[in-house]
Coordinates of C-alpha atoms and ligand atoms in Angstrom, one line a residue:
M1222 CA 12.9 -22.6 -0.5
D1223 CA 12.4 -22.8 -4.2
K1224 CA 11.1 -20.0 -6.3
L1225 CA 8.1 -20.7 -8.5
I1226 CA 8.6 -18.8 -11.7
I1227 CA 5.5 -17.0 -12.7
F1228 CA 5.2 -17.0 -16.5
D1229 CA 2.3 -14.7 -17.6
T1230 CA 0.8 -15.4 -20.9
T1231 CA -2.1 -13.0 -20.8
L1232 CA -0.8 -11.2 -23.8
R1233 CA -0.4 -14.4 -25.9
D1234 CA -2.6 -17.3 -24.8
G1235 CA -4.9 -14.8 -23.0
E1236 CA -5.3 -12.7 -26.1
Q1237 CA -6.1 -15.8 -28.1
A1238 CA -9.5 -15.9 -26.2
P1239 CA -12.2 -15.3 -28.8
G1240 CA -13.0 -11.6 -28.9
A1241 CA -10.1 -10.4 -26.8
T1242 CA -8.3 -8.0 -29.2
L1243 CA -5.8 -5.7 -27.7
N1244 CA -3.9 -3.0 -29.5
E1245 CA -0.2 -2.2 -29.0
R1246 CA -0.8 0.6 -26.5
E1247 CA -3.1 -1.6 -24.5
K1248 CA -0.7 -4.5 -24.5
L1249 CA 2.1 -2.2 -23.3
E1250 CA -0.1 -0.9 -20.5
I1251 CA -0.8 -4.5 -19.4
A1252 CA 2.8 -5.4 -19.6
R1253 CA 3.8 -2.5 -17.4
Q1254 CA 1.2 -3.6 -14.8
L1255 CA 2.6 -7.2 -15.0
V1256 CA 6.0 -5.9 -14.1
T1257 CA 4.6 -3.9 -11.2
L1258 CA 2.9 -7.2 -10.2
G1259 CA 6.2 -8.9 -10.2
V1260 CA 5.8 -11.6 -12.9
D1261 CA 9.1 -13.2 -13.9
V1262 CA 8.4 -13.8 -17.6
I1263 CA 5.9 -12.0 -19.9
E1264 CA 4.9 -14.0 -23.0
A1265 CA 4.2 -10.9 -25.0
G1266 CA 2.8 -12.5 -28.2
F1267 CA 3.3 -14.8 -31.2
P1268 CA 5.5 -12.5 -33.3
I1269 CA 5.2 -14.3 -36.6
S1270 CA 1.4 -14.4 -36.5
S1271 CA 1.0 -10.8 -37.7
R1272 CA 2.9 -7.5 -38.1
G1273 CA 0.7 -6.1 -35.3
D1274 CA 1.8 -8.9 -32.9
F1275 CA 5.4 -8.5 -33.9
N1276 CA 5.3 -4.7 -33.3
A1277 CA 3.6 -5.1 -29.9
V1278 CA 6.2 -7.7 -28.7
K1279 CA 8.9 -5.4 -29.9
L1280 CA 7.4 -2.4 -28.2
I1281 CA 7.1 -4.3 -24.9
A1282 CA 10.6 -5.6 -25.1
S1283 CA 12.0 -2.1 -25.7
E1284 CA 9.8 -0.2 -23.1
V1285 CA 9.4 -2.6 -20.2
K1286 CA 12.1 -3.5 -17.8
G1287 CA 12.0 -5.9 -14.9
A1288 CA 10.8 -9.1 -16.5
V1289 CA 12.1 -11.5 -19.2
V1290 CA 10.1 -10.9 -22.4
C1291 CA 9.2 -14.0 -24.4
G1292 CA 8.0 -14.6 -27.9
L1293 CA 6.3 -17.8 -29.1
A1294 CA 7.4 -19.7 -32.2
R1295 CA 6.5 -22.8 -34.1
A1296 CA 9.4 -25.2 -34.7
V1297 CA 10.4 -23.4 -37.9
S1298 CA 13.2 -20.9 -38.5
R1299 CA 11.2 -18.0 -39.7
D1300 CA 9.1 -18.1 -36.5
I1301 CA 12.2 -18.3 -34.3
D1302 CA 13.8 -15.4 -36.2
A1303 CA 10.7 -13.3 -35.6
A1304 CA 10.6 -14.2 -32.0
Y1305 CA 14.2 -13.2 -31.5
Q1306 CA 14.0 -10.0 -33.6
S1307 CA 11.0 -8.8 -31.6
T1308 CA 12.4 -9.6 -28.1
K1309 CA 16.2 -9.1 -28.4
M1310 CA 16.2 -5.6 -26.9
A1311 CA 14.5 -6.7 -23.7
R1312 CA 16.6 -5.4 -20.8
G1313 CA 15.4 -8.1 -18.4
G1314 CA 16.4 -10.8 -21.0
C1315 CA 14.7 -12.4 -23.9
R1316 CA 13.2 -15.9 -24.2
I1317 CA 12.2 -17.9 -27.3
H1318 CA 9.4 -20.3 -26.7
V1319 CA 9.3 -23.1 -29.3
F1320 CA 6.3 -25.5 -29.5
L1321 CA 5.6 -28.6 -31.5
A1322 CA 2.8 -31.1 -31.0
T1323 CA 3.8 -34.5 -29.8
S1324 CA 0.4 -36.4 -29.2
K1325 CA -0.6 -39.1 -31.7
I1326 CA -3.7 -37.2 -32.7
H1327 CA -1.9 -33.9 -33.4
M1328 CA 1.0 -35.6 -35.2
Q1329 CA -1.2 -37.7 -37.4
Y1330 CA -4.0 -35.3 -38.3
K1331 CA -2.6 -31.8 -37.8
L1332 CA 1.1 -32.1 -38.6
K1333 CA 1.0 -35.3 -40.7
K1334 CA 4.4 -36.3 -39.4
A1335 CA 5.8 -39.4 -37.8
E1336 CA 7.5 -39.6 -34.4
D1337 CA 11.1 -39.6 -35.8
E1338 CA 10.5 -36.4 -37.7
I1339 CA 8.9 -34.7 -34.7
L1340 CA 11.8 -35.7 -32.6
R1341 CA 14.3 -34.3 -35.2
L1342 CA 12.4 -31.1 -35.7
A1343 CA 12.1 -30.4 -32.0
A1344 CA 15.8 -30.8 -31.3
E1345 CA 16.8 -28.9 -34.5
S1346 CA 14.5 -26.0 -33.7
V1347 CA 15.9 -25.6 -30.2
R1348 CA 19.5 -25.7 -31.6
Y1349 CA 18.5 -23.1 -34.1
A1350 CA 17.0 -20.8 -31.4
K1351 CA 20.0 -21.4 -29.2
K1352 CA 22.2 -19.4 -31.6
Y1353 CA 20.2 -16.4 -30.5
T1354 CA 19.8 -16.7 -26.8
K1355 CA 20.5 -19.0 -23.9
D1356 CA 17.0 -18.8 -22.6
I1357 CA 15.0 -21.4 -24.6
E1358 CA 11.7 -22.9 -23.6
F1359 CA 10.2 -25.9 -25.5
S1360 CA 6.6 -27.1 -25.3
P1361 CA 5.6 -30.5 -26.6
E1362 CA 2.0 -29.3 -27.4
D1363 CA -0.7 -31.6 -26.1
A1364 CA 1.8 -33.2 -23.8
S1365 CA -0.8 -34.6 -21.4
R1366 CA -2.2 -36.7 -24.3
T1367 CA 1.2 -37.7 -25.6
E1368 CA 2.4 -41.3 -25.3
L1369 CA 4.7 -41.3 -22.2
G1370 CA 7.8 -43.0 -23.6
F1371 CA 7.8 -40.6 -26.6
L1372 CA 7.3 -37.6 -24.4
F1373 CA 10.4 -38.6 -22.3
K1374 CA 12.4 -38.9 -25.5
V1375 CA 11.3 -35.5 -26.8
V1376 CA 12.0 -33.8 -23.4
E1377 CA 15.4 -35.4 -23.2
A1378 CA 16.3 -34.4 -26.8
V1379 CA 15.3 -30.8 -26.4
I1380 CA 17.2 -30.4 -23.2
A1381 CA 20.3 -31.9 -24.9
A1382 CA 19.8 -29.4 -27.7
G1383 CA 19.8 -26.5 -25.2
A1384 CA 16.3 -26.0 -23.8
T1385 CA 16.4 -24.5 -20.3
T1386 CA 12.7 -24.8 -19.6
V1387 CA 10.4 -27.7 -20.7
N1388 CA 6.8 -26.8 -20.6
I1389 CA 4.3 -29.6 -20.3
P1390 CA 1.0 -28.2 -21.8
D1391 CA -2.4 -29.7 -21.0
T1392 CA -3.4 -28.1 -24.2
V1393 CA -7.0 -29.2 -24.2
G1394 CA -7.6 -29.1 -20.5
Y1395 CA -8.1 -32.9 -20.3
A1396 CA -5.9 -33.8 -17.4
F1397 CA -7.0 -34.6 -13.9
P1398 CA -4.9 -33.2 -11.0
E1399 CA -3.5 -36.6 -9.7
E1400 CA -2.8 -37.6 -13.3
Y1401 CA -1.1 -34.3 -14.2
G1402 CA 1.0 -34.3 -11.0
A1403 CA 2.1 -37.9 -11.7
L1404 CA 3.0 -36.8 -15.3
I1405 CA 5.3 -34.1 -13.9
R1406 CA 6.8 -36.5 -11.4
S1407 CA 7.4 -39.2 -14.0
I1408 CA 9.3 -36.7 -16.2
K1409 CA 11.4 -35.8 -13.2
E1410 CA 12.1 -39.5 -12.6
N1411 CA 12.6 -40.8 -16.1
V1412 CA 14.3 -38.0 -18.2
P1413 CA 18.0 -38.4 -17.5
N1414 CA 19.0 -34.8 -18.1
I1415 CA 16.0 -33.2 -16.5
D1416 CA 18.1 -31.5 -13.8
Q1417 CA 19.4 -29.2 -16.5
A1418 CA 15.9 -27.6 -17.1
V1419 CA 13.0 -26.1 -15.3
I1420 CA 9.8 -28.0 -15.6
S1421 CA 6.8 -25.8 -16.4
A1422 CA 3.0 -26.3 -16.1
H1423 CA 0.7 -24.9 -18.7
C1424 CA -2.9 -25.8 -18.0
H1425 CA -6.2 -25.0 -19.8
N1426 CA -9.5 -24.9 -18.1
D1427 CA -11.9 -26.9 -20.3
L1428 CA -13.0 -29.0 -17.3
G1429 CA -12.5 -26.3 -14.7
L1430 CA -9.3 -27.9 -13.4
A1431 CA -6.5 -25.6 -14.8
V1432 CA -5.5 -24.2 -11.4
A1433 CA -5.9 -27.5 -9.6
N1434 CA -3.7 -29.1 -12.2
S1435 CA -1.1 -26.4 -12.1
L1436 CA -0.9 -26.7 -8.3
A1437 CA -0.6 -30.5 -8.6
A1438 CA 2.3 -29.9 -11.0
V1439 CA 4.0 -27.6 -8.4
K1440 CA 3.6 -30.2 -5.7
N1441 CA 5.3 -32.7 -8.0
G1442 CA 8.3 -30.6 -8.9
A1443 CA 7.2 -28.0 -11.6
R1444 CA 9.0 -24.7 -10.8
Q1445 CA 7.3 -22.6 -13.4
A1446 CA 3.6 -22.0 -13.8
E1447 CA 2.1 -20.5 -16.9
C1448 CA -1.0 -18.5 -16.3
T1449 CA -3.1 -15.5 -17.2
I1450 CA -4.8 -12.6 -15.4
N1451 CA -8.4 -13.5 -14.7
G1452 CA -7.7 -16.9 -16.3
I1453 CA -8.5 -15.6 -19.8
G1454 CA -7.4 -17.7 -22.8
E1455 CA -8.4 -20.1 -25.5
R1456 CA -11.8 -21.6 -25.1
A1457 CA -12.5 -21.9 -21.3
G1458 CA -9.2 -20.1 -20.6
N1459 CA -5.9 -20.8 -18.9
A1460 CA -5.0 -21.2 -15.3
S1461 CA -5.5 -17.9 -13.5
L1462 CA -2.5 -16.2 -12.1
E1463 CA -4.2 -14.8 -9.1
E1464 CA -5.6 -18.1 -8.0
I1465 CA -2.3 -20.0 -8.3
V1466 CA -0.4 -17.3 -6.5
M1467 CA -2.9 -16.9 -3.7
N1468 CA -3.2 -20.7 -3.2
I1469 CA 0.6 -20.8 -2.7
K1470 CA 0.5 -17.8 -0.4
T1471 CA -2.5 -18.9 1.7
R1472 CA -1.7 -22.6 2.0
R1473 CA 1.9 -22.4 3.4
D1474 CA 1.3 -25.7 5.1
I1475 CA 0.9 -27.4 1.7
F1476 CA 3.4 -25.3 -0.3
A1477 CA 6.1 -24.9 2.4
D1478 CA 8.9 -25.5 -0.1
V1479 CA 7.9 -22.9 -2.7
R1480 CA 7.2 -19.2 -2.9
T1481 CA 6.5 -16.7 -5.6
T1482 CA 7.8 -13.1 -5.7
I1483 CA 4.5 -11.7 -6.8
N1484 CA 3.4 -8.4 -5.2
T1485 CA -0.1 -9.6 -4.4
R1486 CA -1.3 -6.1 -3.6
E1487 CA -1.2 -5.4 -7.3
I1488 CA -3.6 -8.3 -8.2
H1489 CA -6.8 -6.4 -8.2
K1490 CA -5.4 -3.6 -10.3
A1491 CA -4.1 -6.0 -12.8
S1492 CA -7.4 -7.8 -12.9
R1493 CA -9.4 -4.6 -13.4
L1494 CA -7.0 -3.4 -16.2
V1495 CA -7.2 -6.7 -18.1
S1496 CA -11.0 -6.8 -17.8
K1497 CA -11.3 -3.2 -19.0
L1498 CA -9.0 -3.6 -21.9
T1499 CA -10.3 -6.9 -23.2
G1500 CA -13.9 -6.1 -22.4
F1501 CA -14.2 -9.4 -20.5
V1502 CA -16.2 -8.8 -17.4
V1503 CA -15.0 -10.7 -14.3
A1504 CA -17.8 -12.9 -12.8
P1505 CA -18.8 -11.5 -9.4
N1506 CA -18.1 -14.9 -7.8
K1507 CA -14.7 -15.3 -9.4
A1508 CA -12.1 -16.4 -6.7
I1509 CA -9.8 -13.6 -5.6
V1510 CA -10.8 -10.9 -8.0
G1511 CA -14.6 -11.1 -8.2
L1512 CA -16.6 -8.2 -6.8
N1513 CA -18.2 -10.6 -4.2
A1514 CA -15.0 -12.4 -3.3
F1515 CA -14.8 -10.5 0.0
R1516 CA -18.4 -9.4 0.5
H1517 CA -20.3 -11.0 3.3
E1518 CA -24.1 -11.0 2.8
S1519 CA -25.6 -13.2 5.4
G1520 CA -26.1 -11.8 8.9
I1521 CA -24.4 -14.7 10.5
H1522 CA -21.3 -14.2 8.3
Q1523 CA -21.3 -10.4 8.9
D1524 CA -21.5 -10.9 12.6
G1525 CA -18.7 -13.4 12.5
V1526 CA -16.4 -11.1 10.5
I1527 CA -17.1 -8.2 12.8
K1528 CA -16.1 -10.4 15.8
K1529 CA -13.1 -11.9 14.2
R1530 CA -12.3 -11.5 10.5
Q1531 CA -10.8 -14.9 10.1
T1532 CA -14.1 -16.6 10.9
Y1533 CA -15.1 -16.2 7.2
E1534 CA -12.1 -14.7 5.5
I1535 CA -9.1 -16.8 4.6
I1536 CA -7.4 -14.0 2.7
V1537 CA -7.0 -10.4 3.9
P1538 CA -8.7 -8.4 1.1
E1539 CA -6.0 -5.7 1.3
D1540 CA -3.4 -8.4 0.5
V1541 CA -4.7 -8.7 -3.0
G1542 CA -5.3 -4.9 -3.3
F1543 CA -9.0 -5.1 -2.7
T1544 CA -9.8 -1.9 -0.8
G1545 CA -13.6 -2.2 -1.0
T1546 CA -15.9 0.8 -1.7
G1547 CA -15.0 3.1 1.1
L1548 CA -15.9 6.8 0.7
V1549 CA -12.8 8.5 -0.5
L1550 CA -13.6 12.1 -1.4
G1551 CA -16.4 14.6 -1.5
K1552 CA -17.5 17.8 -3.2
H1553 CA -15.2 20.0 -1.1
S1554 CA -12.0 18.0 -1.6
G1555 CA -9.2 19.9 -3.3
K1556 CA -6.7 19.0 -6.0
H1557 CA -4.1 17.9 -3.5
A1558 CA -6.4 15.5 -1.8
L1559 CA -7.3 14.0 -5.1
E1560 CA -3.6 13.7 -6.1
K1561 CA -2.8 12.0 -2.7
R1562 CA -5.7 9.6 -3.1
L1563 CA -4.7 8.7 -6.6
Q1564 CA -1.2 8.1 -5.4
E1565 CA -2.4 5.8 -2.7
M1566 CA -4.3 3.9 -5.4
G1567 CA -1.0 3.5 -7.2
I1568 CA -2.0 5.9 -10.0
K1569 CA 0.7 8.3 -11.0
L1570 CA -0.3 11.2 -13.2
T1571 CA 1.5 14.2 -14.7
E1572 CA 0.7 17.7 -13.5
N1573 CA -1.5 18.2 -16.6
E1574 CA -3.3 14.9 -16.2
I1575 CA -4.0 15.7 -12.5
S1576 CA -5.6 19.0 -13.6
Q1577 CA -7.7 17.2 -16.2
A1578 CA -8.7 14.5 -13.7
F1579 CA -9.6 17.2 -11.1
E1580 CA -11.9 19.0 -13.5
K1581 CA -13.7 15.7 -14.2
F1582 CA -13.8 15.0 -10.5
K1583 CA -15.5 18.3 -9.8
E1584 CA -18.0 17.7 -12.6
L1585 CA -18.8 14.3 -11.1
A1586 CA -19.0 15.6 -7.5
D1587 CA -21.7 18.1 -8.6
K1588 CA -23.8 15.2 -9.8
K1589 CA -22.9 12.5 -7.3
K1590 CA -22.7 13.0 -3.5
T1591 CA -20.2 10.3 -2.7
I1592 CA -17.1 9.6 -4.7
Y1593 CA -15.5 6.2 -4.3
E1594 CA -12.2 4.8 -5.4
E1595 CA -13.9 3.0 -8.3
D1596 CA -15.2 6.4 -9.5
L1597 CA -11.8 7.9 -9.4
A1598 CA -10.4 4.9 -11.4
A1599 CA -13.1 5.3 -13.9
I1600 CA -12.4 9.0 -14.3
V1601 CA -8.7 8.4 -14.8
E1602 CA -9.4 5.6 -17.3
D1603 CA -12.0 7.7 -19.1
Q1604 CA -10.0 10.9 -19.1
I1605 CA -6.4 10.0 -19.3
N1606 CA -6.1 6.7 -21.0
K1607 CA -7.7 7.5 -24.3
P1608 CA -6.4 7.2 -27.8
T1609 CA -5.4 10.2 -29.8
E1610 CA -8.8 12.0 -29.9
I1611 CA -9.6 12.6 -33.5
W1612 CA -13.2 13.3 -32.7
Q1613 CA -14.2 14.9 -29.4
L1614 CA -17.6 14.7 -27.9
E1615 CA -18.9 18.2 -27.3
S1616 CA -22.4 17.3 -26.3
V1617 CA -25.2 14.7 -26.6
V1618 CA -28.9 15.6 -26.4
Y1619 CA -31.5 12.9 -26.7
S1620 CA -35.2 12.2 -26.3
S1621 CA -36.9 8.9 -25.9
G1622 CA -39.9 7.4 -24.2
T1623 CA -42.7 4.9 -24.6
D1624 CA -44.6 6.9 -27.3
V1625 CA -41.9 8.8 -29.1
T1626 CA -39.3 7.9 -31.7
P1627 CA -36.0 7.9 -30.0
Q1628 CA -33.8 10.7 -31.3
A1629 CA -30.3 12.0 -30.6
T1630 CA -28.3 15.1 -31.5
I1631 CA -24.6 14.8 -31.3
K1632 CA -22.1 17.6 -31.4
L1633 CA -18.5 16.5 -32.3
R1634 CA -15.3 18.5 -32.7
F1635 CA -12.9 17.5 -35.4
K1636 CA -9.7 19.6 -35.8
G1637 CA -11.3 22.6 -34.2
K1638 CA -14.4 22.3 -36.4
V1639 CA -17.8 21.5 -34.8
S1640 CA -20.4 19.3 -36.5
V1641 CA -23.9 18.7 -35.3
V1642 CA -26.0 15.9 -36.6
S1643 CA -29.3 14.4 -35.4
S1644 CA -30.6 10.9 -36.0
T1645 CA -33.4 8.6 -35.0
G1646 CA -32.8 5.0 -33.9
D1647 CA -34.3 1.9 -32.3
G1648 CA -33.5 3.4 -29.0
P1649 CA -31.5 6.4 -27.7
V1650 CA -28.2 4.5 -27.8
D1651 CA -28.8 3.4 -31.4
A1652 CA -29.8 7.0 -32.3
C1653 CA -26.6 8.4 -30.9
Y1654 CA -24.5 5.8 -32.7
K1655 CA -26.2 6.5 -36.0
A1656 CA -25.5 10.2 -35.5
I1657 CA -21.9 9.6 -34.7
E1658 CA -21.5 7.4 -37.8
K1659 CA -23.0 10.1 -40.0
I1660 CA -20.4 12.6 -38.8
T1661 CA -17.4 10.3 -38.7
K1662 CA -18.4 8.3 -41.8
I1663 CA -17.1 5.2 -40.1
C1664 CA -19.6 2.4 -40.4
T1665 CA -19.5 -0.2 -37.7
K1666 CA -21.1 -3.4 -36.5
L1667 CA -21.8 -3.5 -32.8
L1668 CA -20.4 -6.9 -31.5
D1669 CA -20.9 -6.4 -27.8
Y1670 CA -22.4 -3.8 -25.5
R1671 CA -22.2 -3.9 -21.7
I1672 CA -23.1 -1.6 -19.0
E1673 CA -22.1 -1.8 -15.4
A1674 CA -22.6 0.5 -12.4
V1675 CA -19.2 1.4 -11.1
T1676 CA -20.5 1.7 -7.5
S1677 CA -23.9 1.2 -5.9
G1678 CA -26.6 3.8 -5.5
K1679 CA -28.9 5.6 -7.9
D1680 CA -26.4 8.2 -8.7
A1681 CA -23.7 5.6 -9.6
L1682 CA -21.5 6.2 -12.6
G1683 CA -22.5 3.9 -15.4
E1684 CA -19.6 2.4 -17.3
V1685 CA -20.2 1.2 -20.8
S1686 CA -17.9 -1.0 -22.7
I1687 CA -18.5 -2.0 -26.3
K1688 CA -16.9 -3.9 -29.0
V1689 CA -17.3 -2.8 -32.6
E1690 CA -16.1 -4.1 -36.0
S1691 CA -15.4 -2.0 -39.0
G1692 CA -14.0 -3.9 -42.0
K1693 CA -11.3 -6.2 -40.6
K1694 CA -10.7 -4.0 -37.5
V1695 CA -12.1 -4.6 -34.1
A1696 CA -12.0 -2.0 -31.3
I1697 CA -13.1 -1.9 -27.7
G1698 CA -14.4 1.4 -26.4
R1699 CA -15.2 2.5 -22.9
G1700 CA -16.9 5.5 -21.4
S1701 CA -18.4 6.5 -18.1
S1702 CA -20.9 9.0 -16.9
T1703 CA -23.8 9.3 -14.5
D1704 CA -25.9 9.5 -17.7
I1705 CA -25.8 6.1 -19.4
I1706 CA -26.6 7.5 -22.8
E1707 CA -23.7 9.9 -22.6
A1708 CA -21.5 7.0 -21.3
S1709 CA -22.7 4.9 -24.4
A1710 CA -21.8 7.8 -26.7
K1711 CA -18.4 8.2 -25.1
A1712 CA -17.7 4.5 -25.4
F1713 CA -18.6 4.5 -29.0
L1714 CA -16.5 7.5 -29.8
N1715 CA -13.6 6.0 -27.9
A1716 CA -13.8 2.9 -30.2
I1717 CA -14.2 5.1 -33.3
N1718 CA -11.1 7.0 -32.4
K1719 CA -9.2 3.8 -32.0
L1720 CA -10.5 2.5 -35.4
A1721 CA -9.3 5.7 -37.0
T1722 CA -5.8 5.6 -35.4
T1723 CA -4.9 1.9 -35.7
K1724 CA -3.4 1.2 -39.1
K1725 CA -4.3 -2.5 -39.4
D1726 CA -5.1 -5.5 -37.4
S1727 CA -3.7 -9.0 -37.1
H1728 CA -4.2 -11.5 -39.8
G1729 CA -4.9 -14.0 -37.0
L1730 CA -2.5 -16.9 -37.5
R1731 CA -4.0 -19.1 -34.9
L1732 CA -2.3 -22.0 -33.3
Ligands
KIV1099 O1 -1.8 -24.8 -24.8 C1 -0.8 -24.9 -25.4 O2 -0.4 -26.0 -25.8 C2 0.0 -23.7 -25.7 C3 1.4 -24.0 -26.3 C4 1.7 -23.1 -27.4 C5 2.3 -23.8 -25.2 O3 -0.5 -22.7 -25.5
ZN1100 ZN1 -2.1 -22.8 -24.1

């Protein structure tokens, strides 16, 4: 049986999604989870695009083991140099991914180059990259709209130059499954040296067909699929990793000759992490990872599932790490019970972190009768995964109502010194944010504000995620509390602390 290589590009194409900015630390956290998930290749970034991207790729390459780390490069030497310099220390191996557009429209209007020159540049750049590493991937960008004869020539030339993977991007999500499958098959049948390279599928979701197209490619001989967690990516996104993997796992009758080595039980955790860190909420009806993906609402369905699960469930929820919202701990649970439960959830903490989490757990248990797994995850994210805390929230007091001007008093600690400031605002959240800005002297523009209940019930934790901009920097902040104004203040301070600790952001060299 063939192995389907899972090439995850959440940190490159995924991060190109408008509004999805991740800092180095967040990228490293995602990369670690991708390794736990078992992806084969992590495309960690586009190193030449900014110093921040270069550093993040380098950090991932040096810290993460268990996957090949890949850097993207245009077909120019300085891009290839940067891709190599940032990935060379990867213990699982490094890959350089060179791309160059080959469709008429891209060659004529974007690159202003003729076919001959494109062919020469493609082969030359692969030869150049080959001096650094054996593992070279080449992408003829906009392949699905490229004239077929020319595409065959390019693919043959780059393989002759040393490419070990040829990726066939459906860059604008224009292809249709039969058509894209036939394209992969025709490459297999018409490129004489194709047996020396792996064919890869890279599909975008502009017409909602990215996963269907990727699967059609696999059926027709592709042995690498490029995808992202939750399907995030440019415009309408990329093919979603969880959907490709679960199709292959669930429909063994159709995909009898391929398998992946993904640990599917880690899927939900990866999805939740990417959603949290990018601020992109997963739609409740999203296949595999949506909150409703395994919920049965209608009585007939519930009855069926009770009698026999498979009546309405084609995937065992636990197989994708979906554990539901079972009661996990209560007010009287001790530290060991908390530690054990966190371990079962795959969360490993240091002794000190467990003590911190336990304190937060007790505080929450005083306010909330039932503590669910999601609450514990929120506590850990809130308490442990925070940036260096320059400003710490001591307290928030606010007043608001139909006939009063909303007002908030914020108490922050900075290097041991406590400052208290009050402000009014358009609402209690606005008043809090104004007071925090007065103390920290960091002015921001609020780009996005979302609030979600972590679990159901009136006493549920409210989880706020926000996106703010200050100068050229963008930061995402999160905070949770049973009091949504406090959660909002925590999220804002979380973002402010990130803004104060990140040196600079990417210059955004887009593809
Ligand atoms: O969609 C695309 O064409 C890409 C390439 C850089 C592979 O992302
Ligand atoms: Zn892409």
